[in-house]
Coordinates of C-alpha atoms and ligand atoms in Angstrom, one line a residue:
M1 CA 139.4 33.7 -69.1
K2 CA 137.9 35.5 -66.1
R3 CA 138.6 39.2 -65.7
A4 CA 138.7 41.1 -62.4
L5 CA 138.9 44.8 -61.7
I6 CA 140.5 46.0 -58.4
T7 CA 140.3 49.4 -56.9
G8 CA 143.0 50.2 -54.3
I9 CA 145.6 48.2 -56.2
T10 CA 148.5 50.1 -54.7
G11 CA 147.7 48.9 -51.1
Q12 CA 148.8 45.7 -49.5
D13 CA 145.4 44.0 -50.1
G14 CA 145.3 45.1 -53.7
L15 CA 148.7 43.5 -54.4
Y16 CA 148.0 40.2 -52.6
L17 CA 144.6 39.9 -54.2
A18 CA 146.0 40.6 -57.7
E19 CA 148.7 37.9 -57.1
L20 CA 146.0 35.5 -55.9
L21 CA 143.7 36.1 -58.9
Q22 CA 146.6 35.8 -61.4
S23 CA 147.6 32.5 -59.8
K24 CA 144.0 31.4 -60.5
G25 CA 144.3 32.4 -64.2
Y26 CA 142.4 35.7 -64.1
Q27 CA 143.2 38.7 -66.2
V28 CA 143.6 41.4 -63.6
F29 CA 143.0 45.1 -64.1
G30 CA 143.8 47.7 -61.4
L31 CA 142.6 51.2 -61.0
I32 CA 145.4 53.7 -60.3
R33 CA 144.8 57.2 -59.3
G34 CA 146.5 60.4 -60.2
Q35 CA 148.9 61.6 -62.8
D36 CA 152.3 60.0 -62.5
N37 CA 151.4 57.9 -59.4
P38 CA 154.7 57.0 -57.6
K39 CA 153.4 53.5 -56.9
Y40 CA 152.9 52.7 -60.6
D41 CA 156.3 50.9 -60.9
L42 CA 155.8 49.1 -57.6
V43 CA 152.5 47.5 -58.8
R44 CA 154.0 46.7 -62.3
D45 CA 157.0 45.0 -60.7
T46 CA 155.0 43.1 -58.0
V47 CA 152.3 41.9 -60.4
P48 CA 153.7 41.7 -63.9
G49 CA 151.0 41.3 -66.5
I50 CA 148.5 43.5 -64.7
T51 CA 146.7 46.2 -66.7
L52 CA 146.6 49.5 -64.9
L53 CA 143.8 51.9 -65.8
K54 CA 143.8 55.6 -64.7
S55 CA 140.7 56.2 -62.7
D56 CA 139.5 57.8 -59.5
L57 CA 136.7 56.7 -57.1
T58 CA 135.5 60.3 -57.0
D59 CA 135.1 60.5 -60.8
I60 CA 132.2 58.4 -61.9
S61 CA 132.9 58.9 -65.6
S62 CA 136.4 57.4 -65.1
L63 CA 134.9 54.4 -63.4
V64 CA 132.4 53.8 -66.3
R65 CA 135.3 54.0 -68.7
A66 CA 137.4 51.5 -66.6
L67 CA 134.5 49.1 -66.5
E68 CA 134.1 49.4 -70.3
L69 CA 137.8 48.8 -70.9
S70 CA 138.1 45.8 -68.5
D71 CA 134.7 44.2 -68.9
P72 CA 135.1 42.4 -65.6
H73 CA 133.3 39.4 -64.2
E74 CA 134.3 40.5 -60.7
V75 CA 134.9 44.0 -59.1
Y76 CA 136.7 44.3 -55.8
N77 CA 136.4 47.7 -54.2
L78 CA 139.4 48.0 -51.9
G79 CA 140.1 51.7 -52.6
A80 CA 139.7 54.0 -49.6
I81 CA 141.4 56.5 -47.5
S82 CA 142.2 53.9 -44.9
F83 CA 144.3 55.5 -42.1
V84 CA 141.9 56.2 -39.3
P85 CA 143.6 59.3 -37.8
Y86 CA 143.8 61.0 -41.2
S87 CA 140.0 60.8 -41.3
W88 CA 139.6 63.4 -38.5
E89 CA 141.9 65.8 -40.3
N90 CA 140.2 65.3 -43.7
P91 CA 136.7 64.1 -43.0
V92 CA 135.2 65.5 -46.2
L93 CA 137.8 63.9 -48.4
T94 CA 137.4 60.7 -46.5
T95 CA 133.7 60.7 -47.0
D96 CA 134.1 61.5 -50.7
V97 CA 136.4 58.6 -51.3
T98 CA 135.6 56.0 -48.7
A99 CA 131.8 56.5 -48.6
K100 CA 130.7 58.2 -51.8
G101 CA 133.3 56.3 -53.8
V102 CA 131.3 53.1 -53.2
L103 CA 128.2 54.9 -54.5
N104 CA 130.0 56.1 -57.6
L105 CA 131.3 52.6 -58.3
L106 CA 128.0 50.9 -57.8
E107 CA 126.2 53.4 -60.0
A108 CA 129.0 53.1 -62.6
I109 CA 128.4 49.3 -62.6
R110 CA 124.7 49.9 -63.2
M111 CA 125.4 52.3 -66.0
W112 CA 127.8 50.0 -67.7
A113 CA 125.9 46.7 -67.1
G114 CA 122.5 48.1 -68.1
T115 CA 119.8 45.6 -67.5
D116 CA 122.1 42.6 -67.2
L117 CA 123.6 43.0 -63.7
S118 CA 124.1 39.2 -63.5
R119 CA 127.3 39.7 -65.6
V120 CA 129.2 41.0 -62.7
R121 CA 129.9 40.3 -59.0
F122 CA 130.9 43.0 -56.5
Y123 CA 133.0 42.9 -53.3
Q124 CA 133.1 45.7 -50.8
A125 CA 135.9 46.1 -48.3
S126 CA 134.0 46.8 -45.1
S127 CA 135.9 47.2 -41.8
S128 CA 135.8 46.1 -38.2
E129 CA 136.2 49.9 -37.5
M130 CA 132.4 50.0 -38.1
F131 CA 131.9 48.2 -34.7
G132 CA 133.8 51.1 -32.9
E133 CA 132.4 51.3 -29.4
V134 CA 131.6 47.6 -29.5
R135 CA 128.2 46.5 -28.4
E136 CA 129.1 42.8 -28.0
V137 CA 132.3 40.7 -27.8
P138 CA 133.2 39.0 -30.1
Q139 CA 131.6 40.9 -33.1
T140 CA 129.6 39.1 -35.7
E141 CA 127.8 40.1 -38.9
S142 CA 124.8 41.1 -36.9
T143 CA 126.5 43.2 -34.2
L144 CA 125.2 46.7 -34.0
L145 CA 127.5 49.2 -35.8
W146 CA 128.7 52.1 -33.7
P147 CA 131.6 53.8 -35.6
R148 CA 134.0 56.1 -33.7
S149 CA 135.7 58.0 -36.6
P150 CA 134.8 59.7 -39.8
Y151 CA 136.5 56.7 -41.5
G152 CA 134.3 54.2 -39.6
V153 CA 131.2 56.3 -40.5
A154 CA 132.2 56.3 -44.2
K155 CA 132.7 52.5 -44.1
V156 CA 129.2 52.0 -42.6
F157 CA 127.7 54.0 -45.5
G158 CA 129.6 51.8 -48.0
H159 CA 128.5 48.6 -46.1
H160 CA 124.8 49.4 -46.1
L161 CA 124.9 50.7 -49.6
T162 CA 126.3 47.3 -50.8
I163 CA 123.5 45.5 -49.0
N164 CA 121.0 48.0 -50.5
Y165 CA 122.2 47.4 -54.0
R166 CA 122.0 43.6 -53.4
E167 CA 118.4 44.0 -52.1
S168 CA 117.2 46.6 -54.6
Y169 CA 118.7 45.4 -57.8
G170 CA 119.6 41.8 -57.2
L171 CA 123.3 42.6 -57.7
H172 CA 125.7 39.8 -56.5
A173 CA 127.2 42.1 -53.9
S174 CA 129.1 40.9 -50.8
S175 CA 130.7 42.8 -48.0
G176 CA 133.7 41.5 -46.1
I177 CA 133.9 42.9 -42.6
L178 CA 137.7 42.6 -42.3
F179 CA 139.4 42.9 -39.0
N180 CA 143.0 44.3 -39.0
H181 CA 145.2 42.5 -41.4
E182 CA 148.9 43.1 -41.7
S183 CA 152.0 42.0 -43.7
P184 CA 155.5 43.2 -44.7
R185 CA 153.7 45.3 -47.3
R186 CA 151.7 47.2 -44.7
G187 CA 152.2 51.0 -44.7
P188 CA 154.5 52.3 -42.0
E189 CA 151.8 54.6 -40.6
F190 CA 149.9 51.6 -39.2
V191 CA 150.9 50.4 -35.7
T192 CA 152.3 46.9 -36.5
R193 CA 154.6 48.1 -39.3
K194 CA 155.6 51.2 -37.3
V195 CA 156.7 48.9 -34.5
T196 CA 158.4 46.2 -36.7
Q197 CA 160.3 48.9 -38.7
A198 CA 161.4 50.7 -35.6
V199 CA 162.6 47.4 -34.0
A200 CA 164.6 46.6 -37.1
R201 CA 166.2 50.1 -37.0
I202 CA 166.9 49.8 -33.2
S203 CA 168.5 46.5 -33.7
L204 CA 170.9 48.1 -36.3
G205 CA 171.6 51.0 -34.1
E206 CA 169.8 53.4 -36.4
Q207 CA 167.0 54.5 -34.0
K208 CA 166.9 55.3 -30.3
K209 CA 163.2 55.7 -29.5
L210 CA 159.8 54.5 -30.7
V211 CA 157.0 56.8 -29.8
L212 CA 153.4 55.5 -29.8
G213 CA 149.9 56.3 -28.6
N214 CA 147.5 54.0 -26.7
L215 CA 149.4 50.9 -25.7
D216 CA 146.2 49.3 -24.2
A217 CA 144.2 49.1 -27.5
R218 CA 143.4 45.5 -28.5
R219 CA 143.1 44.3 -32.1
D220 CA 142.4 41.0 -33.8
W221 CA 145.4 41.0 -36.2
G222 CA 145.6 38.5 -39.1
F223 CA 147.7 38.1 -42.2
A224 CA 146.6 40.1 -45.3
G225 CA 147.6 37.2 -47.6
D226 CA 145.0 35.0 -45.8
F227 CA 142.3 37.7 -45.9
V228 CA 142.3 38.3 -49.6
E229 CA 141.5 34.6 -50.1
A230 CA 138.2 35.2 -48.2
M231 CA 137.4 38.1 -50.5
W232 CA 137.7 35.8 -53.5
L233 CA 135.7 33.0 -51.9
M234 CA 132.8 35.4 -51.2
L235 CA 132.4 36.1 -54.9
Q236 CA 132.5 32.3 -55.8
Q237 CA 129.3 31.7 -53.7
D238 CA 125.9 31.2 -55.4
E239 CA 124.4 33.7 -53.0
P240 CA 126.0 37.0 -52.0
E241 CA 126.3 37.7 -48.3
D242 CA 128.3 39.6 -45.7
F243 CA 131.1 37.9 -43.8
V244 CA 133.3 38.7 -40.8
V245 CA 136.9 37.9 -41.6
A246 CA 139.0 37.6 -38.4
T247 CA 141.3 35.3 -36.5
G248 CA 139.2 35.3 -33.3
V249 CA 142.2 36.2 -31.1
A250 CA 142.9 39.7 -29.8
H251 CA 146.2 41.2 -28.6
S252 CA 147.2 44.5 -27.2
I253 CA 149.9 46.9 -28.5
R254 CA 152.0 45.7 -25.5
D255 CA 151.7 42.1 -26.8
L256 CA 152.9 43.4 -30.1
L257 CA 155.9 45.1 -28.5
D258 CA 156.7 41.9 -26.6
V259 CA 156.9 39.8 -29.7
A260 CA 158.6 42.4 -31.9
F261 CA 161.3 43.3 -29.4
G262 CA 161.7 39.7 -28.4
E263 CA 162.7 39.0 -32.0
I264 CA 165.9 41.1 -31.5
G265 CA 166.6 39.7 -28.1
I266 CA 165.1 42.6 -26.0
E267 CA 162.8 41.4 -23.3
D268 CA 162.2 44.7 -21.5
W269 CA 161.2 47.2 -24.2
T270 CA 160.2 50.0 -21.8
P271 CA 163.5 52.0 -22.2
W272 CA 162.9 52.1 -25.9
V273 CA 159.3 53.0 -26.1
G274 CA 157.7 56.4 -25.3
V275 CA 154.1 57.5 -25.4
D276 CA 153.0 60.8 -26.8
E277 CA 149.5 62.1 -26.8
R278 CA 149.8 63.3 -30.4
Y279 CA 149.2 59.6 -31.3
L280 CA 146.1 59.3 -29.2
R281 CA 142.8 59.5 -31.1
P282 CA 139.8 61.8 -30.4
A283 CA 137.7 58.7 -30.0
E284 CA 139.4 55.3 -29.6
V285 CA 138.2 51.8 -30.6
T286 CA 139.6 49.9 -27.7
H287 CA 138.8 46.2 -28.2
L288 CA 138.1 44.5 -31.5
I289 CA 137.7 40.8 -31.8
G290 CA 135.8 39.0 -34.5
D291 CA 133.8 35.8 -34.7
A292 CA 134.4 34.4 -38.2
T293 CA 132.1 31.3 -37.8
R294 CA 130.1 32.2 -40.9
A295 CA 133.3 32.5 -43.1
R296 CA 134.6 29.2 -41.6
T297 CA 131.4 27.2 -42.2
E298 CA 130.1 28.7 -45.4
L299 CA 133.3 29.7 -47.2
G300 CA 135.6 27.0 -45.7
W301 CA 138.0 29.9 -44.9
Q302 CA 140.5 29.9 -42.1
P303 CA 143.6 31.9 -41.3
S304 CA 146.9 30.2 -41.7
V305 CA 149.2 32.6 -39.9
E306 CA 149.0 33.3 -36.2
F307 CA 149.9 36.6 -34.5
D308 CA 153.4 35.8 -33.3
E309 CA 154.4 34.3 -36.6
L310 CA 153.0 37.4 -38.4
I311 CA 155.0 39.8 -36.3
R312 CA 158.1 37.7 -36.6
M313 CA 157.6 37.7 -40.4
M314 CA 157.3 41.5 -40.5
V315 CA 160.4 42.0 -38.2
A316 CA 162.5 39.7 -40.4
S317 CA 161.4 41.5 -43.6
D318 CA 162.1 44.9 -42.1
L319 CA 165.6 43.8 -40.9
I320 CA 166.4 42.9 -44.5
E321 CA 164.9 46.1 -45.8
Q322 CA 166.8 48.3 -43.3
E323 CA 170.1 46.4 -43.9
L324 CA 169.7 47.0 -47.6
A325 CA 169.0 50.7 -47.0
L326 CA 172.2 50.9 -45.0
V327 CA 174.2 49.3 -47.7
R328 CA 172.7 51.6 -50.3
H329 CA 173.3 54.6 -48.1
G330 CA 177.0 53.5 -47.6
A331 CA 177.5 53.0 -51.3
S332 CA 176.1 56.5 -52.2
R333 CA 178.6 58.2 -49.8
Ligands
GDD401 N1 148.8 54.0 -36.2 C1 149.1 54.0 -34.9 N2 150.3 54.6 -34.5 N3 148.3 53.3 -34.1 C2 148.7 53.3 -32.8 C3 149.9 54.0 -32.3 C4 150.7 54.6 -33.2 O1 151.7 55.2 -32.9 N4 149.9 53.8 -31.0 C5 148.9 53.1 -30.6 N5 148.1 52.8 -31.7 C6 146.8 52.0 -31.7 C7 145.7 52.9 -32.3 O2 145.2 53.8 -31.3 C8 144.7 51.7 -32.6 O3 143.9 51.5 -31.4 C9 145.6 50.5 -32.9 O4 146.9 50.9 -32.5 C10 145.6 50.1 -34.3 O5 145.9 51.2 -35.1 P1 146.2 51.1 -36.7 O6 147.3 50.1 -36.9 O7 146.4 52.5 -37.2 O8 144.9 50.4 -37.4 P2 143.4 50.7 -37.1 O9 142.8 49.7 -36.2 O10 143.1 52.1 -36.7 O11 142.8 50.6 -38.6 C11 143.2 49.5 -39.5 O12 142.4 48.4 -39.4 C12 141.0 48.6 -39.8 C13 140.3 47.2 -39.7 O13 139.8 47.2 -38.4 C14 143.2 50.2 -40.9 O14 143.8 49.3 -41.8 C15 141.8 50.4 -41.3 O15 141.8 50.9 -42.7 C16 141.0 49.1 -41.3 O16 139.7 49.3 -41.7

């Protein structure tokens, strides 16, 4: 039986990847941070059978211990501080977790595996945020990196370190440069979920206004469930490599609003949406669109969910969630 160890198990990608690996017969271990983590039950309920190990990317001894306990064939490093605006407020913490955490994990792998690094394969969650002030459109694996946030800079460090461990030690280490990927499991601080949650609440008369930042930013949004498949495929290749994972289609925040509000029968969303500069970023990434030709040709990967369908799926899920919340609220009164 193959064993996989996932960091960042509490995030949407961690959950989708754990489900995928279990469906393929893997024994899955997830690293969970902190004492009494409030997401512990969520993970156990979503992925029954998973083994959760207490560990932290900033504590190398806890990582070595987790590797010893799980003895994995594959390690997926999805753990990071991943909300871009937070990285300006907490740049040192972001660097410790999102950048140095990769170093800690790679060194922990070397300590645990000793001279036999061939016993394990490593996946690093790199990000399209590394392209930042984009140097070409669309972006490929060889596009110059120009990060625009402490988060993006930290991801560049992890990306290059992964390549360096591959080249220095022959580790089967691959980096997936993932463009934005969303789902009903997305955290409500990210723009897609912020919009779909608000639209559901507006439709139920529970919210009057949705306040956003830059409506002109463009992103290449795909479905997280599709993207974790690409992660797994990377580790099944004979040779490790880096891959852009993207849909190749970009939309603006305005397009997102069109589809989401359209789902509840509102064509003109302008009366419902405000803009506040507190949601603007010190340096914005305005236009991301990926060229996933390599993933398509070498991994045989392709996305199955298009943008409109993705947003509709998220609105439908949020409508159910908000209706249930109303029922619970009514019952508790
Ligand atoms: N979050 C948020 N909230 N974003 C807003 C808002 C708002 O109210 N209004 C406009 N935006 C714009 C942001 O300025 C940005 O240009 C875009 O919406 C997307 O923002 P997010 O959904 O927060 O995602 P992100 O692109 O910054 O980062 C996500 O994708 C990366 C992959 O490229 C995160 O998941 C990163 O961790 C990931 O690496």
